[in-house]
XYZ file of C-alpha atoms in Angstrom:
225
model
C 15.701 43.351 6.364
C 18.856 44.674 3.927
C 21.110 42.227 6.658
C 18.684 38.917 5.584
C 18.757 39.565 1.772
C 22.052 40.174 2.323
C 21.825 35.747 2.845
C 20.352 34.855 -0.185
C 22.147 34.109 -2.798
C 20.444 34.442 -6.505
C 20.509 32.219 -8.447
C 18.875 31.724 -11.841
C 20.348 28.881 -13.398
C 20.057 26.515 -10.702
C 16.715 24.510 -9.627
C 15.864 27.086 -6.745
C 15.676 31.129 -6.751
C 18.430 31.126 -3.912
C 21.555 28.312 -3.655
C 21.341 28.739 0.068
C 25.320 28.467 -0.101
C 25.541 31.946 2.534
C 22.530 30.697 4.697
C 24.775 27.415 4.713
C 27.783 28.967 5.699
C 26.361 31.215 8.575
C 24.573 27.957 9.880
C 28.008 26.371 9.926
C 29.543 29.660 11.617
C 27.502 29.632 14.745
C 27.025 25.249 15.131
C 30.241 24.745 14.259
C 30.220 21.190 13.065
C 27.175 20.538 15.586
C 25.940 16.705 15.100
C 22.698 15.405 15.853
C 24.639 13.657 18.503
C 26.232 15.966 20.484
C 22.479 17.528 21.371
C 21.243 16.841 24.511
C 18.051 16.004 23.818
C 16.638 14.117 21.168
C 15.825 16.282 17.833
C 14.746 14.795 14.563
C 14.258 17.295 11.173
C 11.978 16.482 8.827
C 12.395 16.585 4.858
C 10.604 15.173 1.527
C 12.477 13.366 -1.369
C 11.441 14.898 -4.181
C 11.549 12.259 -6.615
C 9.377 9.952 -4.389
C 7.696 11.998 -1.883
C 8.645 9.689 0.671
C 8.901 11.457 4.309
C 12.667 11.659 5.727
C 13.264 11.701 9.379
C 17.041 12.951 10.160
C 18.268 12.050 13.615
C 21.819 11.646 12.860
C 24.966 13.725 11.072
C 25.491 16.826 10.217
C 22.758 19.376 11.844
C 23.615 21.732 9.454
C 22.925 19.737 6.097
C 19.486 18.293 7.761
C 17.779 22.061 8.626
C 19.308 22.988 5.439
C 17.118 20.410 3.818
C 13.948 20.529 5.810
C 13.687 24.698 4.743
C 14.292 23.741 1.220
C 11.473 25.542 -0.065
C 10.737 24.009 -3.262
C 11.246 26.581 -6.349
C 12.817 29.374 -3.618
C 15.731 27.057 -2.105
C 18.551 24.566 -4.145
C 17.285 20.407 -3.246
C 19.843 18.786 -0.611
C 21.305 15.938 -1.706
C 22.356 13.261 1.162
C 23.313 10.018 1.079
C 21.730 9.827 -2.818
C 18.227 11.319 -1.721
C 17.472 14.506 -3.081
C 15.904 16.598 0.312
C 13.335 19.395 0.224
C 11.143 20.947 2.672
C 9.398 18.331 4.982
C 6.343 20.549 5.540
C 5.084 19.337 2.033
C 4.313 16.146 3.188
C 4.082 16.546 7.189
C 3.723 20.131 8.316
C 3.004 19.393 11.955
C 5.291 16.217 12.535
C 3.236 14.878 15.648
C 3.892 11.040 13.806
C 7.503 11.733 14.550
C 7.050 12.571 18.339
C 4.266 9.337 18.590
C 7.050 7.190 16.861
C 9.864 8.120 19.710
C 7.233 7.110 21.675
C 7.243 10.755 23.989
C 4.354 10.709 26.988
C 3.515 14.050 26.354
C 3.159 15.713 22.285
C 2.787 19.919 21.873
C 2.290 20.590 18.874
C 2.930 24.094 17.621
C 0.685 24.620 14.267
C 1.836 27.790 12.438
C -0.881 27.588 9.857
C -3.784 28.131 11.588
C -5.349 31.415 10.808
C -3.315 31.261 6.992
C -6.820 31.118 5.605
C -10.304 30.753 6.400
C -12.013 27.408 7.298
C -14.226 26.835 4.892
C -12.648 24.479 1.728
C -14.952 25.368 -0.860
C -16.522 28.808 -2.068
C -18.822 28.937 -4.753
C -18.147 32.148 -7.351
C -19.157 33.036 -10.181
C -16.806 33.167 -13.365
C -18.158 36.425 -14.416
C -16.917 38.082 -11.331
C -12.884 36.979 -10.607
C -10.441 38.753 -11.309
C -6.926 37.371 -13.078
C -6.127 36.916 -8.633
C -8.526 37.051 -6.186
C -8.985 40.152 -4.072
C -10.450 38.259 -0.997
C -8.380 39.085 1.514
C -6.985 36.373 4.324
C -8.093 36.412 7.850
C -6.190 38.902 9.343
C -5.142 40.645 6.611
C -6.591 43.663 5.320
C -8.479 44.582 1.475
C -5.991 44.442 -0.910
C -5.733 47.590 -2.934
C -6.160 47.038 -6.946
C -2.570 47.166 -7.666
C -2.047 44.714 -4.664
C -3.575 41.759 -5.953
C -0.818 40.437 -8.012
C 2.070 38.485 -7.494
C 5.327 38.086 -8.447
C 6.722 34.451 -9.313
C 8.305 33.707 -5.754
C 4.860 35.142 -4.284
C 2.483 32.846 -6.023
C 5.336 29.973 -5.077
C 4.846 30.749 -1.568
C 1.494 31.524 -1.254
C 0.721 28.361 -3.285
C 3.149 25.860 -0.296
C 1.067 28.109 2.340
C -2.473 26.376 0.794
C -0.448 23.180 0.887
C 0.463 23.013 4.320
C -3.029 24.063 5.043
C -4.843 21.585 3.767
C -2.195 18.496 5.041
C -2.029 20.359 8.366
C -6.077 20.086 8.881
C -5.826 16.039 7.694
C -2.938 15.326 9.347
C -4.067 16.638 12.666
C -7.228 15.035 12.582
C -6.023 11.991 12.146
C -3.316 12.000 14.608
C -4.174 14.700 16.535
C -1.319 16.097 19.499
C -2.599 16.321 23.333
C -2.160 19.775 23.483
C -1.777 22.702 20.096
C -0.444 25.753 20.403
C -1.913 28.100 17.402
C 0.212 31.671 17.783
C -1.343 33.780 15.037
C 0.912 34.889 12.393
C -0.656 34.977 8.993
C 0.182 38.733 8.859
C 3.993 37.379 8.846
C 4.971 36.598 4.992
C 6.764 33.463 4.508
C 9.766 34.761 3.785
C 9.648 37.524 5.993
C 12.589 36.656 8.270
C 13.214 39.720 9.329
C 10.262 39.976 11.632
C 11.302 36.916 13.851
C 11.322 38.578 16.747
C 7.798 39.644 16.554
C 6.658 35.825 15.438
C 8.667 34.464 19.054
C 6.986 36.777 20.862
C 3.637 35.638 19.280
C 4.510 32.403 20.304
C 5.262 32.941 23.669
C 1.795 34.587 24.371
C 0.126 31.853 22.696
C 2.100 29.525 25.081
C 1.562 31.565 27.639
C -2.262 31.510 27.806
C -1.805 27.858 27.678
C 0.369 27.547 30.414
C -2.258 25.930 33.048
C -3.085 23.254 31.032
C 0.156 22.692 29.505
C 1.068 22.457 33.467
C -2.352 20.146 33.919
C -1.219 17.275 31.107
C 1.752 17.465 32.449
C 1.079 15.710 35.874
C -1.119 13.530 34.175
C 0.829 12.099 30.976
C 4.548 12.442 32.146
């Protein structure tokens, strides 16, 4: 954990908690000047421009600059600015980018949706006013009863936790409107946004959930590719 602080750079004056100038440089340390197109397969990142909230697809140029700007957490990570656009985190406008794998026109589409079991299904709960507290003690799926002095926040918290109801809600529409032909839902909403340290125990989480979905991953692909 001290190692992946260690990566973020503070900074208060700017127009994101962390510049993202160290994360930058160890990106460029082990791609070393990697381009979109010197991968051997096709990749595309997704961002947002901030000032329209138009959806960017980057399949060309520097690798580094394009993951830089599809992580650009609003409010926790500095804006990317390429080729005039100013670049932030693509998961505020497409979350689970199947419309990107439909558009390179790909027989087959996995989708892997890591918001699944963030919160609970139901959109609406009624409460009464007389009963909330300053923030709600209801605790997540998964996640266990908040003691007292758990319940709040600080500022980069309620940031986060606020983008996590985001990508919720767009991940639900956007599925169900273009839905993949096979989603893989590892379940990690006891792994914190920001909690990068734990990384090994979210790939592993994937793998099982990829894993139990092996046969039918194995099924579509005889019939679709």
């Amino acid at each position: 954990r001290r190692r992946i602080f260690g990566l973020l750079d503070l900074n208060l004056r700017g127009s994101g908690l962390f510049g993202g100038m160290k994360l930058d440089q160890r990106l460029r340390e082990h791609l070393d000047g990697a381009r979109f197109e010197d991968l051997p397969k096709p990749f595309v990142a997704v961002a947002s421009e901030i000032r329209t909230g138009h959806e960017i697809w980057l399949s060309s140029g520097s690798l580094v600059t394009a993951m830089r700007a599809s992580y650009a957490l609003p409010g926790v990570f500095e804006p990317v600015a390429c080729n005039g656009r100013v670049l932030v985190d693509g998961a505020l406008v497409n979350p689970v980018p199947v419309s990107v794998c439909r558009a390179y026109e790909q027989p087959l589409v996995v989708a892997v949706n890591l918001h699944y079991d963030l919160f609970g299904r139901a959109a609406v709960i009624k409460h009464s006013a007389g009963e909330l507290l300053v923030e709600s003690d209801a605790p997540r799926p998964g996640h266990p009863n908040p003691q007292p002095h758990q319940t709040r926040l600080g500022i980069t918290g309620v940031m986060v936790e606020a983008f996590n109801i985001i990508q919720d809600r767009i991940s639900r529409a956007r599925l169900a409107g273009d839905p993949p032909d096979m989603s893989l839902q590892p379940k990690l909403s006891h792994i914190g946004l920001t909690e990068f340290h734990r990384a090994d125990e979210a790939i592993t989480l994937g793998y099982q959930a990829t894993k139990a979905q092996i046969s039918e991953l194995t099924r579509l692909q005889s019939v679709l590719v």
